[in-house]
CSV table of C-alpha atoms in Angstrom, one decimal:
chain,number,residue,atom,x,y,z
A,1,MET,CA,33.3,-63.5,-55.2
A,2,THR,CA,29.6,-63.7,-56.2
A,3,GLN,CA,28.3,-60.0,-56.6
A,4,GLY,CA,25.1,-60.2,-55.0
A,5,VAL,CA,22.3,-62.7,-55.4
A,6,LEU,CA,19.3,-60.8,-56.8
A,7,CYS,CA,18.9,-63.1,-59.7
A,8,GLU,CA,17.0,-66.0,-60.8
A,9,ARG,CA,19.9,-68.5,-61.3
A,10,LEU,CA,23.1,-68.6,-59.4
A,11,ASP,CA,26.1,-70.9,-59.6
A,12,ALA,CA,27.9,-71.5,-56.2
A,13,HIS,CA,30.5,-73.7,-55.2
A,14,GLU,CA,29.3,-76.3,-52.5
A,15,ASN,CA,31.6,-75.1,-49.9
A,16,THR,CA,29.9,-71.7,-49.9
A,17,LEU,CA,26.5,-73.4,-49.1
A,18,ILE,CA,25.2,-74.4,-45.9
A,19,LYS,CA,22.1,-76.7,-44.8
A,20,ILE,CA,19.1,-74.7,-43.3
A,21,PRO,CA,16.8,-76.1,-40.8
A,22,ASP,CA,13.6,-77.5,-42.3
A,23,TYR,CA,11.2,-75.4,-40.2
A,24,LEU,CA,12.4,-72.1,-41.9
A,25,THR,CA,10.7,-70.7,-44.8
A,26,ASP,CA,12.9,-69.7,-47.8
A,27,ALA,CA,12.0,-66.2,-47.1
A,28,GLU,CA,13.3,-66.5,-43.4
A,29,ALA,CA,16.4,-68.5,-44.3
A,30,SER,CA,17.4,-65.7,-47.0
A,31,THR,CA,17.8,-63.1,-44.0
A,32,LEU,CA,20.4,-65.2,-42.1
A,33,PRO,CA,23.8,-65.1,-44.1
A,34,CYS,CA,24.5,-61.5,-43.2
A,35,ALA,CA,22.5,-59.9,-40.3
A,36,ALA,CA,22.0,-63.1,-38.3
A,37,VAL,CA,25.6,-64.3,-38.7
A,38,THR,CA,26.7,-60.8,-37.6
A,39,ALA,CA,24.6,-61.0,-34.5
A,40,TRP,CA,25.8,-64.3,-33.7
A,41,SER,CA,29.3,-63.3,-34.0
A,42,ALA,CA,28.9,-60.3,-31.9
A,43,LEU,CA,27.4,-62.4,-29.1
A,44,THR,CA,29.5,-65.5,-29.1
A,45,ASP,CA,32.9,-64.8,-30.9
A,46,PHE,CA,35.2,-67.9,-30.4
A,47,SER,CA,38.2,-65.8,-29.7
A,48,LEU,CA,36.4,-64.1,-26.6
A,49,GLU,CA,35.2,-65.1,-23.3
A,50,LYS,CA,31.6,-66.5,-23.5
A,51,LEU,CA,28.7,-64.5,-21.9
A,52,LYS,CA,27.3,-66.3,-19.1
A,53,PRO,CA,23.5,-66.7,-18.5
A,54,GLY,CA,22.2,-63.5,-16.7
A,55,SER,CA,24.9,-61.4,-18.5
A,56,SER,CA,23.6,-58.2,-19.7
A,57,ILE,CA,23.7,-56.6,-23.1
A,58,LEU,CA,22.7,-53.3,-24.8
A,59,LEU,CA,21.1,-53.3,-28.3
A,60,GLN,CA,20.6,-50.3,-30.6
A,61,GLY,CA,17.5,-49.9,-32.6
A,62,THR,CA,15.3,-52.6,-34.1
A,63,GLY,CA,17.0,-53.3,-37.3
A,64,GLY,CA,18.2,-56.7,-38.4
A,65,VAL,CA,21.1,-57.3,-36.6
A,66,SER,CA,19.7,-56.1,-33.4
A,67,LEU,CA,16.5,-58.0,-33.5
A,68,PHE,CA,18.5,-61.1,-34.3
A,69,CYS,CA,20.9,-60.4,-31.2
A,70,LEU,CA,17.8,-60.1,-29.2
A,71,GLN,CA,16.4,-63.5,-30.3
A,72,PHE,CA,19.6,-65.1,-29.7
A,73,ALA,CA,20.4,-63.5,-26.5
A,74,LYS,CA,17.0,-64.8,-24.9
A,75,ALA,CA,18.0,-68.3,-26.2
A,76,LEU,CA,21.4,-67.8,-24.4
A,77,GLN,CA,19.6,-66.5,-21.2
A,78,LEU,CA,20.9,-63.1,-21.3
A,79,LYS,CA,19.2,-59.8,-20.1
A,80,VAL,CA,18.4,-57.6,-23.0
A,81,ILE,CA,18.2,-53.8,-22.9
A,82,ILE,CA,17.2,-52.3,-26.3
A,83,THR,CA,16.8,-48.8,-27.6
A,84,SER,CA,14.5,-47.3,-30.2
A,85,SER,CA,12.9,-43.9,-31.2
A,86,SER,CA,9.6,-45.5,-31.3
A,87,ASP,CA,7.6,-46.7,-28.2
A,88,ALA,CA,5.6,-49.0,-30.3
A,89,LYS,CA,8.8,-50.9,-31.6
A,90,LEU,CA,10.0,-51.0,-28.0
A,91,GLU,CA,6.8,-52.7,-27.0
A,92,ARG,CA,7.2,-55.3,-29.9
A,93,ALA,CA,10.8,-56.0,-28.7
A,94,LYS,CA,9.7,-56.7,-25.1
A,95,GLU,CA,7.1,-59.1,-26.8
A,96,LEU,CA,10.3,-60.8,-28.4
A,97,GLY,CA,11.9,-61.0,-24.7
A,98,ALA,CA,13.5,-57.6,-24.2
A,99,ASP,CA,13.9,-57.1,-20.6
A,100,ALA,CA,13.9,-53.1,-20.7
A,101,GLY,CA,13.6,-50.6,-23.5
A,102,ILE,CA,14.7,-47.0,-23.9
A,103,ASN,CA,13.4,-44.4,-26.1
A,104,TYR,CA,16.5,-42.6,-27.2
A,105,ARG,CA,14.5,-39.7,-28.5
A,106,THR,CA,13.1,-38.8,-25.3
A,107,ASN,CA,15.9,-40.0,-23.2
A,108,LYS,CA,19.1,-38.2,-24.7
A,109,LYS,CA,21.3,-39.9,-22.0
A,110,TRP,CA,20.2,-43.3,-22.8
A,111,GLY,CA,23.6,-44.9,-22.3
A,112,ARG,CA,23.6,-43.6,-18.7
A,113,GLU,CA,20.2,-45.1,-18.3
A,114,ALA,CA,21.3,-48.6,-19.6
A,115,HIS,CA,24.1,-48.2,-17.1
A,116,LYS,CA,21.6,-47.6,-14.3
A,117,LEU,CA,19.2,-50.4,-15.5
A,118,SER,CA,21.9,-53.0,-15.6
A,119,ASN,CA,23.1,-52.0,-12.1
A,120,GLY,CA,26.5,-51.1,-12.7
A,121,GLY,CA,26.8,-51.4,-16.7
A,122,VAL,CA,26.2,-53.8,-19.3
A,123,ASP,CA,28.6,-56.7,-19.9
A,124,LEU,CA,28.5,-56.1,-23.8
A,125,VAL,CA,27.3,-53.5,-26.1
A,126,VAL,CA,26.3,-54.2,-29.9
A,127,ASP,CA,27.2,-50.9,-31.4
A,128,VAL,CA,25.6,-50.3,-34.8
A,129,GLY,CA,25.9,-46.6,-34.8
A,130,GLY,CA,29.7,-45.9,-35.1
A,131,ALA,CA,30.7,-42.5,-33.9
A,132,GLY,CA,27.4,-41.1,-33.4
A,133,THR,CA,26.6,-43.9,-30.7
A,134,LEU,CA,30.1,-44.8,-29.2
A,135,SER,CA,30.0,-42.1,-26.3
A,136,HIS,CA,26.6,-43.7,-25.3
A,137,ALA,CA,28.2,-47.1,-25.5
A,138,LEU,CA,31.0,-46.1,-23.0
A,139,ASP,CA,28.3,-44.7,-20.8
A,140,ALA,CA,26.5,-48.1,-20.8
A,141,VAL,CA,29.2,-50.5,-20.6
A,142,ARG,CA,30.7,-51.8,-17.2
A,143,VAL,CA,34.2,-51.8,-16.1
A,144,GLY,CA,35.8,-54.4,-18.1
A,145,GLY,CA,33.1,-54.9,-20.6
A,146,ARG,CA,33.0,-55.2,-24.3
A,147,ILE,CA,31.7,-53.3,-27.1
A,148,MET,CA,31.3,-55.0,-30.3
A,149,MET,CA,31.4,-52.5,-33.4
A,150,VAL,CA,29.2,-53.9,-36.1
A,151,GLY,CA,28.2,-50.6,-38.1
A,152,ASN,CA,28.3,-46.9,-38.4
A,153,LEU,CA,24.5,-45.9,-39.1
A,154,ALA,CA,25.0,-42.8,-36.9
A,155,GLY,CA,28.2,-41.6,-38.6
A,156,ARG,CA,31.6,-42.8,-39.8
A,157,SER,CA,33.4,-39.7,-37.8
A,158,GLY,CA,32.6,-37.3,-35.3
A,159,GLU,CA,33.5,-36.2,-31.8
A,160,ILE,CA,33.5,-39.1,-29.1
A,161,LYS,CA,33.2,-37.6,-25.7
A,162,ARG,CA,35.4,-38.6,-22.9
A,163,LEU,CA,37.6,-41.1,-25.0
A,164,ASP,CA,39.6,-42.0,-21.9
A,165,ARG,CA,36.8,-44.0,-20.6
A,166,ILE,CA,38.2,-46.8,-22.9
A,167,PHE,CA,41.0,-47.1,-20.5
A,168,TYR,CA,39.9,-46.0,-17.3
A,169,LYS,CA,37.0,-48.4,-17.5
A,170,ALA,CA,39.4,-51.2,-19.2
A,171,VAL,CA,36.8,-51.5,-22.0
A,172,ARG,CA,37.6,-53.9,-25.0
A,173,ILE,CA,36.4,-52.6,-28.3
A,174,TYR,CA,36.2,-55.2,-31.2
A,175,GLY,CA,35.2,-54.9,-34.8
A,176,VAL,CA,32.8,-57.6,-36.3
A,177,VAL,CA,32.6,-58.4,-39.9
A,178,VAL,CA,29.9,-60.9,-40.4
A,179,GLY,CA,31.4,-64.3,-39.4
A,180,HIS,CA,32.6,-67.9,-40.4
A,181,ARG,CA,30.9,-71.1,-41.5
A,182,ARG,CA,31.4,-72.7,-38.2
A,183,GLY,CA,29.9,-69.8,-36.4
A,184,PHE,CA,27.1,-70.0,-38.8
A,185,GLN,CA,26.6,-73.8,-38.1
A,186,GLU,CA,26.5,-73.4,-34.5
A,187,MET,CA,24.2,-70.5,-34.8
A,188,LEU,CA,21.7,-72.8,-36.8
A,189,GLN,CA,21.9,-75.4,-34.1
A,190,VAL,CA,20.7,-73.0,-31.4
A,191,MET,CA,18.1,-71.7,-33.7
A,192,ASN,CA,16.9,-75.1,-34.4
A,193,ARG,CA,16.8,-76.1,-30.6
A,194,ALA,CA,14.9,-72.9,-29.8
A,195,LYS,CA,13.0,-72.8,-33.1
A,196,ILE,CA,13.7,-69.1,-33.6
A,197,ARG,CA,12.2,-67.7,-36.6
A,198,PRO,CA,13.7,-64.5,-38.2
A,199,ILE,CA,11.6,-61.4,-38.1
A,200,VAL,CA,10.5,-60.4,-41.8
A,201,ASP,CA,8.7,-57.3,-42.1
A,202,LYS,CA,7.9,-57.4,-45.8
A,203,VAL,CA,8.2,-59.7,-48.7
A,204,PHE,CA,8.4,-58.2,-52.2
A,205,GLY,CA,7.9,-59.6,-55.5
A,206,PHE,CA,11.0,-60.2,-57.7
A,207,LYS,CA,9.6,-57.4,-60.2
A,208,ASP,CA,9.3,-55.0,-57.2
A,209,ALA,CA,12.9,-55.3,-56.3
A,210,LYS,CA,13.5,-51.7,-56.8
A,211,LYS,CA,10.6,-50.8,-54.5
A,212,ALA,CA,12.2,-53.1,-51.7
A,213,PHE,CA,15.3,-51.0,-51.9
A,214,ASP,CA,13.5,-47.7,-51.7
A,215,TYR,CA,11.3,-49.1,-48.8
A,216,MET,CA,14.6,-50.0,-47.0
A,217,ALA,CA,15.9,-46.4,-47.6
A,218,GLU,CA,12.6,-45.0,-46.3
A,219,GLY,CA,13.3,-46.8,-43.0
A,220,LYS,CA,10.1,-45.6,-41.4
A,221,GLY,CA,8.1,-47.9,-39.4
A,222,ARG,CA,10.2,-51.0,-40.5
A,223,PHE,CA,10.5,-53.9,-38.0
A,224,GLY,CA,12.6,-56.6,-39.3
A,225,LYS,CA,14.0,-57.7,-42.3
A,226,ILE,CA,13.1,-57.2,-46.1
A,227,VAL,CA,13.1,-60.0,-48.5
A,228,VAL,CA,12.8,-60.2,-52.4
A,229,ASN,CA,11.1,-63.3,-53.4
A,230,VAL,CA,12.6,-64.5,-56.6
A,231,GLY,CA,9.6,-67.0,-57.2
A,232,ALA,CA,6.7,-64.5,-56.4
A,233,SER,CA,5.5,-61.6,-58.5
A,234,LYS,CA,3.3,-60.1,-56.1
A,235,THR,CA,4.5,-58.1,-52.9
A,236,ILE,CA,3.0,-59.3,-49.7
A,237,HIS,CA,3.3,-58.4,-45.9
A,238,SER,CA,4.8,-61.3,-43.8
A,239,ARG,CA,3.0,-62.3,-40.7
A,240,LEU,CA,4.4,-60.0,-37.7
């Protein structure tokens, strides 16, 4: 297994590579293999019933996976409710097509609010928080709905209120670990048709790689992906 790609040269087997649409920049393309494929898998896993146009989903926060989910969901004609602690980020998400936004700082019962906004519960929740958000996800999801677990940003362990709702509501919970080549190729086809461009927050020069990691850890104000440009020495802000 290749241990990371923060390098100037990389030897890779041709089976591990995939052709990227010509309209994408290198910086945009670099964001796809992890966050984008994870988002695509959460929405379109081949082993599960496909979401139909008009189906509703709940996204948590405005990190890389959630923003890719938002962009893909709109291409698939899904209704999107998204959460954030920032009203400004919620407005930016709406500009990308989100149908509704909930500030989880000011609305502590945001799962119930999502349930109400979706008229009986969302069809699918993409949960990036883990133990800290699963109770809210169970509030939001409809009877017979799905929760796709893709992270544990809000905690790996902790109290989950009313766990019995999983079987009372017949909720199906699945774990998502990135995806596979076939899914990646299907995702790129949809991206190419809709000309979806990844949201890049900031591009760092190669010499500023440590600053990029520090910026990611800080987390404040970030909206979209962080890129380290191997061929650039200067750090620049992307177009937003």
